[in-house]
Tab-separated table of C-alpha atoms and ligand atoms in Angstrom:
chain	number	residue	atom	x	y	z
A	425	MET	CA	33.620	9.481	-49.431
A	426	ASP	CA	36.758	10.770	-51.003
A	427	ALA	CA	39.315	12.956	-49.142
A	428	LEU	CA	38.068	16.248	-50.579
A	429	ASP	CA	34.436	15.486	-49.733
A	430	LYS	CA	35.429	14.756	-46.226
A	431	PHE	CA	37.540	17.970	-46.096
A	432	LYS	CA	34.347	19.933	-47.197
A	433	ARG	CA	32.153	18.161	-44.688
A	434	ASN	CA	34.551	19.261	-41.996
A	435	GLN	CA	34.436	22.795	-43.288
A	436	ARG	CA	30.648	22.723	-43.256
A	437	GLU	CA	30.746	21.450	-39.624
A	438	GLY	CA	33.529	23.933	-38.736
A	439	TRP	CA	31.555	27.045	-39.970
A	440	ALA	CA	28.148	25.993	-38.669
A	441	HIS	CA	28.445	28.261	-35.549
A	442	PHE	CA	29.864	31.364	-37.293
A	443	ALA	CA	26.547	33.434	-37.248
A	444	PRO	CA	27.535	35.647	-34.267
A	445	LEU	CA	30.452	37.037	-36.127
A	446	GLU	CA	28.188	38.811	-38.526
A	447	LEU	CA	28.584	41.692	-36.152
A	448	VAL	CA	32.251	42.157	-37.282
A	449	THR	CA	31.759	41.123	-40.929
A	450	THR	CA	29.002	43.581	-41.573
A	451	ALA	CA	31.039	46.720	-41.940
A	452	PRO	CA	33.547	45.018	-44.239
A	453	ALA	CA	30.623	43.804	-46.441
A	454	ALA	CA	29.783	47.438	-47.258
A	455	GLN	CA	33.520	48.125	-48.124
A	456	LEU	CA	33.448	45.172	-50.586
A	457	VAL	CA	30.158	46.093	-52.125
A	458	ARG	CA	31.384	49.646	-52.766
A	459	PHE	CA	34.729	48.363	-54.054
A	460	ALA	CA	33.026	46.044	-56.403
A	461	GLY	CA	30.898	48.989	-57.789
A	462	VAL	CA	27.602	47.251	-57.299
A	463	LYS	CA	24.628	49.171	-58.785
A	464	SER	CA	20.949	48.933	-58.660
A	465	GLY	CA	19.771	46.324	-61.221
A	466	ASP	CA	23.007	44.308	-61.170
A	467	GLY	CA	22.821	40.581	-61.016
A	468	VAL	CA	25.227	39.763	-58.150
A	469	LEU	CA	26.388	36.380	-56.936
A	470	ASP	CA	27.616	36.296	-53.291
A	471	VAL	CA	29.898	33.307	-53.074
A	472	ALA	CA	30.305	31.636	-49.640
A	473	CYS	CA	27.720	34.172	-48.422
A	474	GLY	CA	27.620	32.923	-44.823
A	475	THR	CA	24.996	34.949	-42.980
A	476	GLY	CA	24.367	37.076	-46.086
A	477	VAL	CA	26.111	40.268	-45.035
A	478	VAL	CA	27.450	41.059	-48.522
A	479	GLY	CA	24.336	40.015	-50.327
A	480	VAL	CA	21.941	41.942	-48.122
A	481	THR	CA	24.070	45.041	-48.487
A	482	ALA	CA	24.052	44.685	-52.264
A	483	ALA	CA	20.285	43.960	-52.334
A	484	ARG	CA	19.628	47.098	-50.266
A	485	LEU	CA	21.258	49.012	-53.181
A	486	GLY	CA	18.829	47.460	-55.615
A	487	ALA	CA	20.882	44.606	-56.972
A	488	ARG	CA	19.304	41.293	-57.840
A	489	VAL	CA	21.195	38.981	-55.477
A	490	THR	CA	21.913	35.187	-55.384
A	491	GLY	CA	23.865	33.830	-52.419
A	492	LEU	CA	25.529	30.483	-52.187
A	493	ASP	CA	27.155	28.743	-49.205
A	494	LEU	CA	28.135	25.286	-48.079
A	495	THR	CA	26.745	25.566	-44.553
A	496	PRO	CA	23.002	25.344	-44.065
A	497	GLU	CA	23.048	26.785	-40.501
A	498	LEU	CA	24.477	29.961	-42.016
A	499	LEU	CA	22.020	30.110	-44.863
A	500	GLU	CA	19.269	29.902	-42.352
A	501	ARG	CA	20.526	33.060	-40.752
A	502	ALA	CA	21.068	34.614	-44.148
A	503	ARG	CA	17.465	34.092	-45.009
A	504	GLU	CA	16.469	35.750	-41.675
A	505	ASN	CA	18.799	38.726	-42.410
A	506	ALA	CA	17.245	39.192	-45.784
A	507	GLY	CA	13.823	38.936	-44.315
A	508	ILE	CA	14.651	41.557	-41.508
A	509	ALA	CA	16.000	43.860	-44.310
A	510	LYS	CA	12.983	43.247	-46.440
A	511	VAL	CA	14.977	42.294	-49.533
A	512	ALA	CA	14.458	39.159	-51.748
A	513	ILE	CA	17.631	37.041	-52.218
A	514	ASP	CA	17.846	33.707	-53.951
A	515	PHE	CA	19.947	31.567	-51.458
A	516	HIS	CA	21.374	28.147	-52.483
A	517	GLU	CA	23.287	25.521	-50.512
A	518	GLY	CA	26.187	24.568	-52.566
A	519	ASP	CA	29.911	24.486	-53.338
A	520	VAL	CA	31.921	27.151	-55.019
A	521	GLU	CA	33.837	24.412	-56.788
A	522	LYS	CA	30.681	23.315	-58.554
A	523	LEU	CA	28.383	26.450	-59.005
A	524	PRO	CA	24.791	25.442	-60.066
A	525	PHE	CA	24.542	28.522	-62.391
A	526	ASP	CA	24.822	28.982	-66.104
A	527	ASP	CA	27.879	30.483	-67.914
A	528	ASN	CA	27.938	34.346	-67.972
A	529	GLU	CA	24.880	34.682	-65.642
A	530	PHE	CA	26.090	37.386	-63.333
A	531	ASP	CA	27.168	41.034	-63.768
A	532	VAL	CA	29.152	40.854	-60.473
A	533	VAL	CA	30.682	38.018	-58.545
A	534	VAL	CA	31.821	38.743	-54.945
A	535	SER	CA	33.114	36.849	-52.023
A	536	GLN	CA	34.020	38.060	-48.480
A	537	TYR	CA	36.546	35.800	-46.763
A	538	GLY	CA	34.699	32.980	-48.528
A	539	HIS	CA	36.016	31.335	-51.731
A	540	MET	CA	39.416	31.454	-50.132
A	541	PHE	CA	38.417	28.331	-48.112
A	542	ALA	CA	37.632	26.224	-51.111
A	543	PRO	CA	40.275	23.534	-51.186
A	544	ARG	CA	41.211	23.935	-54.798
A	545	PRO	CA	41.811	27.618	-55.700
A	546	ASP	CA	42.052	26.858	-59.511
A	547	VAL	CA	38.662	25.065	-59.465
A	548	ALA	CA	37.017	27.744	-57.409
A	549	ILE	CA	38.199	30.693	-59.493
A	550	ALA	CA	37.480	28.948	-62.763
A	551	GLU	CA	33.820	28.492	-61.551
A	552	MET	CA	33.450	32.138	-60.398
A	553	LEU	CA	34.716	33.344	-63.705
A	554	ARG	CA	32.631	30.955	-65.667
A	555	VAL	CA	29.369	32.249	-64.246
A	556	LEU	CA	30.424	35.981	-64.554
A	557	ARG	CA	29.568	37.717	-67.908
A	558	PRO	CA	32.463	39.130	-70.009
A	559	GLY	CA	32.928	42.729	-68.889
A	560	GLY	CA	31.565	41.821	-65.426
A	561	THR	CA	33.334	42.401	-62.103
A	562	ILE	CA	34.879	39.920	-59.817
A	563	ALA	CA	35.732	41.231	-56.385
A	564	PHE	CA	36.792	39.514	-53.083
A	565	SER	CA	38.181	40.283	-49.677
A	566	THR	CA	40.866	37.799	-48.348
A	567	TRP	CA	43.218	37.434	-45.365
A	568	PRO	CA	46.908	38.012	-46.093
A	569	PRO	CA	49.318	35.409	-44.791
A	570	GLU	CA	51.472	37.926	-42.944
A	571	MET	CA	48.736	39.633	-41.083
A	572	LEU	CA	46.967	38.382	-37.920
A	573	VAL	CA	44.143	36.104	-39.380
A	574	GLY	CA	46.610	34.612	-41.884
A	575	ARG	CA	49.084	33.936	-39.043
A	576	ILE	CA	46.218	32.391	-36.993
A	577	PHE	CA	45.289	30.021	-39.830
A	578	ALA	CA	48.912	28.976	-40.146
A	579	LEU	CA	49.124	28.330	-36.347
A	580	GLY	CA	45.942	26.327	-36.409
A	581	ALA	CA	47.245	24.302	-39.389
A	582	SER	CA	50.454	23.481	-37.541
A	583	TYR	CA	48.461	21.660	-34.776
A	584	ALA	CA	45.845	20.074	-37.155
A	585	PRO	CA	46.199	16.922	-39.267
A	586	ALA	CA	47.636	17.682	-42.699
A	587	PRO	CA	44.907	18.401	-45.397
A	588	PRO	CA	44.540	16.064	-48.413
A	589	PRO	CA	47.200	16.484	-51.011
A	590	GLY	CA	46.440	19.482	-53.411
A	591	VAL	CA	44.648	21.580	-50.767
A	592	SER	CA	46.040	25.179	-50.666
A	593	PRO	CA	46.322	27.230	-47.512
A	594	PRO	CA	43.632	29.807	-47.542
A	595	PRO	CA	45.723	32.893	-46.807
A	596	GLN	CA	47.530	32.333	-50.191
A	597	TRP	CA	44.539	34.306	-51.633
A	598	GLY	CA	45.725	37.319	-49.563
A	599	ASP	CA	49.037	37.488	-51.577
A	600	PRO	CA	48.619	39.909	-54.511
A	601	ASN	CA	51.214	38.004	-56.611
A	602	ILE	CA	49.371	34.707	-56.142
A	603	VAL	CA	46.038	36.438	-56.877
A	604	ARG	CA	47.358	37.829	-60.005
A	605	SER	CA	48.630	34.462	-61.256
A	606	ARG	CA	45.411	32.660	-60.258
A	607	LEU	CA	43.276	35.202	-62.159
A	608	GLY	CA	45.675	35.050	-65.127
A	609	GLU	CA	44.709	36.205	-68.492
A	610	ARG	CA	41.066	35.632	-67.930
A	611	VAL	CA	40.681	39.186	-66.455
A	612	LYS	CA	41.921	42.720	-67.032
A	613	ASP	CA	42.284	45.850	-64.833
A	614	ILE	CA	43.187	44.068	-61.609
A	615	ARG	CA	42.986	46.478	-58.662
A	616	PHE	CA	43.967	45.892	-55.061
A	617	ASP	CA	43.104	47.788	-51.971
A	618	ARG	CA	43.470	47.186	-48.311
A	619	ALA	CA	40.889	47.638	-45.493
A	620	THR	CA	40.614	46.856	-41.767
A	621	MET	CA	37.988	44.936	-39.720
A	622	ILE	CA	37.714	46.283	-36.250
A	623	VAL	CA	37.175	43.448	-33.578
A	624	PRO	CA	36.372	44.612	-30.020
A	625	VAL	CA	38.189	42.338	-27.432
A	626	LEU	CA	38.791	42.438	-23.732
A	627	SER	CA	41.936	40.373	-23.707
A	628	PRO	CA	43.653	37.814	-26.053
A	629	GLN	CA	41.930	35.093	-24.165
A	630	HIS	CA	38.563	36.730	-24.727
A	631	GLN	CA	39.167	36.734	-28.490
A	632	ARG	CA	40.181	33.079	-28.349
A	633	SER	CA	37.145	32.009	-26.311
A	634	THR	CA	35.061	33.485	-29.181
A	635	ALA	CA	37.144	31.853	-31.883
A	636	GLU	CA	36.939	28.595	-30.119
A	637	ARG	CA	33.186	28.740	-30.068
A	638	VAL	CA	32.241	30.171	-33.544
A	639	GLY	CA	34.864	29.314	-36.146
A	640	PRO	CA	36.696	26.261	-37.521
A	641	MET	CA	38.943	26.418	-34.529
A	642	ARG	CA	36.046	24.759	-32.580
A	643	LYS	CA	36.744	21.488	-34.237
A	644	LEU	CA	40.488	21.668	-33.639
A	645	VAL	CA	39.993	22.379	-30.012
A	646	GLU	CA	37.435	19.575	-29.661
A	647	LYS	CA	39.947	17.185	-31.257
A	648	LEU	CA	42.943	18.206	-29.142
A	649	SER	CA	40.944	18.309	-25.925
A	650	ALA	CA	40.072	14.587	-26.452
A	651	ALA	CA	43.344	13.458	-27.939
A	652	ASP	CA	46.112	15.498	-26.427
A	653	PRO	CA	45.290	18.114	-23.732
A	654	ALA	CA	48.902	19.077	-23.352
A	655	LYS	CA	49.123	19.951	-26.960
A	656	LEU	CA	45.857	21.977	-26.685
A	657	GLU	CA	47.457	24.005	-23.856
A	658	ALA	CA	50.517	24.622	-26.045
A	659	PHE	CA	48.313	25.707	-28.867
A	660	ARG	CA	46.337	28.131	-26.553
A	661	ARG	CA	49.595	29.634	-25.201
A	662	GLU	CA	50.983	30.232	-28.698
A	663	TYR	CA	47.535	31.602	-29.826
A	664	ASP	CA	47.215	34.078	-26.924
A	665	ALA	CA	50.897	35.236	-27.450
A	666	LEU	CA	50.142	35.810	-31.085
A	667	VAL	CA	46.853	37.619	-30.638
A	668	GLY	CA	48.419	39.619	-27.771
A	669	GLU	CA	50.651	41.355	-30.296
A	670	TYR	CA	47.564	42.954	-31.902
A	671	VAL	CA	45.403	43.979	-29.041
A	672	HIS	CA	45.443	47.680	-28.476
A	673	ASP	CA	42.737	49.823	-26.771
A	674	ASN	CA	40.415	46.837	-26.403
A	675	MET	CA	40.342	46.099	-30.111
A	676	ILE	CA	42.127	44.234	-32.844
A	677	GLN	CA	42.569	45.791	-36.190
A	678	GLN	CA	42.397	42.874	-38.699
A	679	HIS	CA	43.950	44.132	-42.061
A	680	TYR	CA	42.765	42.424	-45.260
A	681	LEU	CA	43.194	42.547	-48.951
A	682	MET	CA	40.555	43.516	-51.490
A	683	THR	CA	40.851	42.539	-55.191
A	684	ARG	CA	38.752	43.614	-58.124
A	685	ALA	CA	39.051	42.733	-61.807
A	686	THR	CA	37.072	42.718	-65.065
A	687	LYS	CA	36.384	39.577	-66.920
A	688	VAL	CA	37.663	39.727	-70.539
B	1010	SAM	C1	34.632	33.335	-42.861
B	1010	SAM	S1	33.034	32.848	-43.400
B	1010	SAM	C2	32.582	34.133	-44.379
B	1010	SAM	C3	31.074	34.265	-44.532
B	1010	SAM	C4	30.560	35.657	-45.130
B	1010	SAM	N1	30.988	35.787	-46.472
B	1010	SAM	C5	30.852	36.795	-44.286
B	1010	SAM	O1	31.688	37.626	-44.758
B	1010	SAM	O2	30.463	36.835	-43.140
B	1010	SAM	C6	33.563	31.562	-44.551
B	1010	SAM	C7	32.324	31.018	-45.333
B	1010	SAM	O3	32.834	30.201	-46.432
B	1010	SAM	C8	31.862	29.125	-46.690
B	1010	SAM	N2	32.568	28.169	-47.391
B	1010	SAM	C9	33.626	27.310	-47.073
B	1010	SAM	N3	33.997	26.553	-47.998
B	1010	SAM	C10	33.013	26.654	-49.047
B	1010	SAM	C11	32.751	26.143	-50.376
B	1010	SAM	N4	33.614	25.203	-50.878
B	1010	SAM	N5	31.848	26.569	-50.997
B	1010	SAM	C12	30.913	27.420	-50.536
B	1010	SAM	N6	31.025	27.996	-49.376
B	1010	SAM	C13	32.076	27.678	-48.651
B	1010	SAM	C14	31.575	28.763	-45.198
B	1010	SAM	O4	30.426	27.968	-45.087
B	1010	SAM	C15	31.387	30.082	-44.520
B	1010	SAM	O5	30.090	30.638	-44.602
């Protein structure tokens, strides 16, 4: 297995327990679907669909939705969510860096905090634009590096082994200048907006205990707890101090970037 395959296998394992967080990604899903201008009858691809929050929202508007994700456990929950909502969605297990779809197949390609985790941004965006028809809309939500979630990813990375060469930090996708250069001449009419995810928490430690169970931090904590408990304690102290800056009135406001563009 090469280094990138191993990286993706780790990602898949790291996201496997993410389903409970659909409670907080559901409202932002509606923001993204509205921002993307999804209409009834549109063919929509939800990239890195996770539990299907964006896809189900689009399907409830009458769009014909396809969802793709790396993590089978989340696709299982996505299928359940589609069934509960009584919408038909075509879900696929797969990798955004190698989409199993034809050129120009979709009217809209969306991703909520999803494609940003592909290791090679140039490969992921080339694939997303390949399957989008000319005149179609690409839209995504991403975590900026200077905001809380971006800072948490940077902190986690500073305690984790270095990724394979060529892997870009996910929060780079939250920088409008980088987004512009990655989209390049293949799109026109780039628009940005900002929105906020509200996360209820009782304390910084309460937020961390959730993050340690449901996200990619789970693997980091498992590793440090076995290999270097003192380092784990240092990580937890830094984490709590960082999150503590953002807890007000028993909630955290997690600001994010939305990007929309038209394929030329
Ligand atoms: C933060 S979750 C977001 C899930 C969902 N879009 C939401 O808003 O709730 C990140 C998702 O990216 C998926 N993912 C990570 N790398 C991927 C890749 N290379 N191809 C497809 N999906 C990927 C994970 O499996 C996970 O479902």
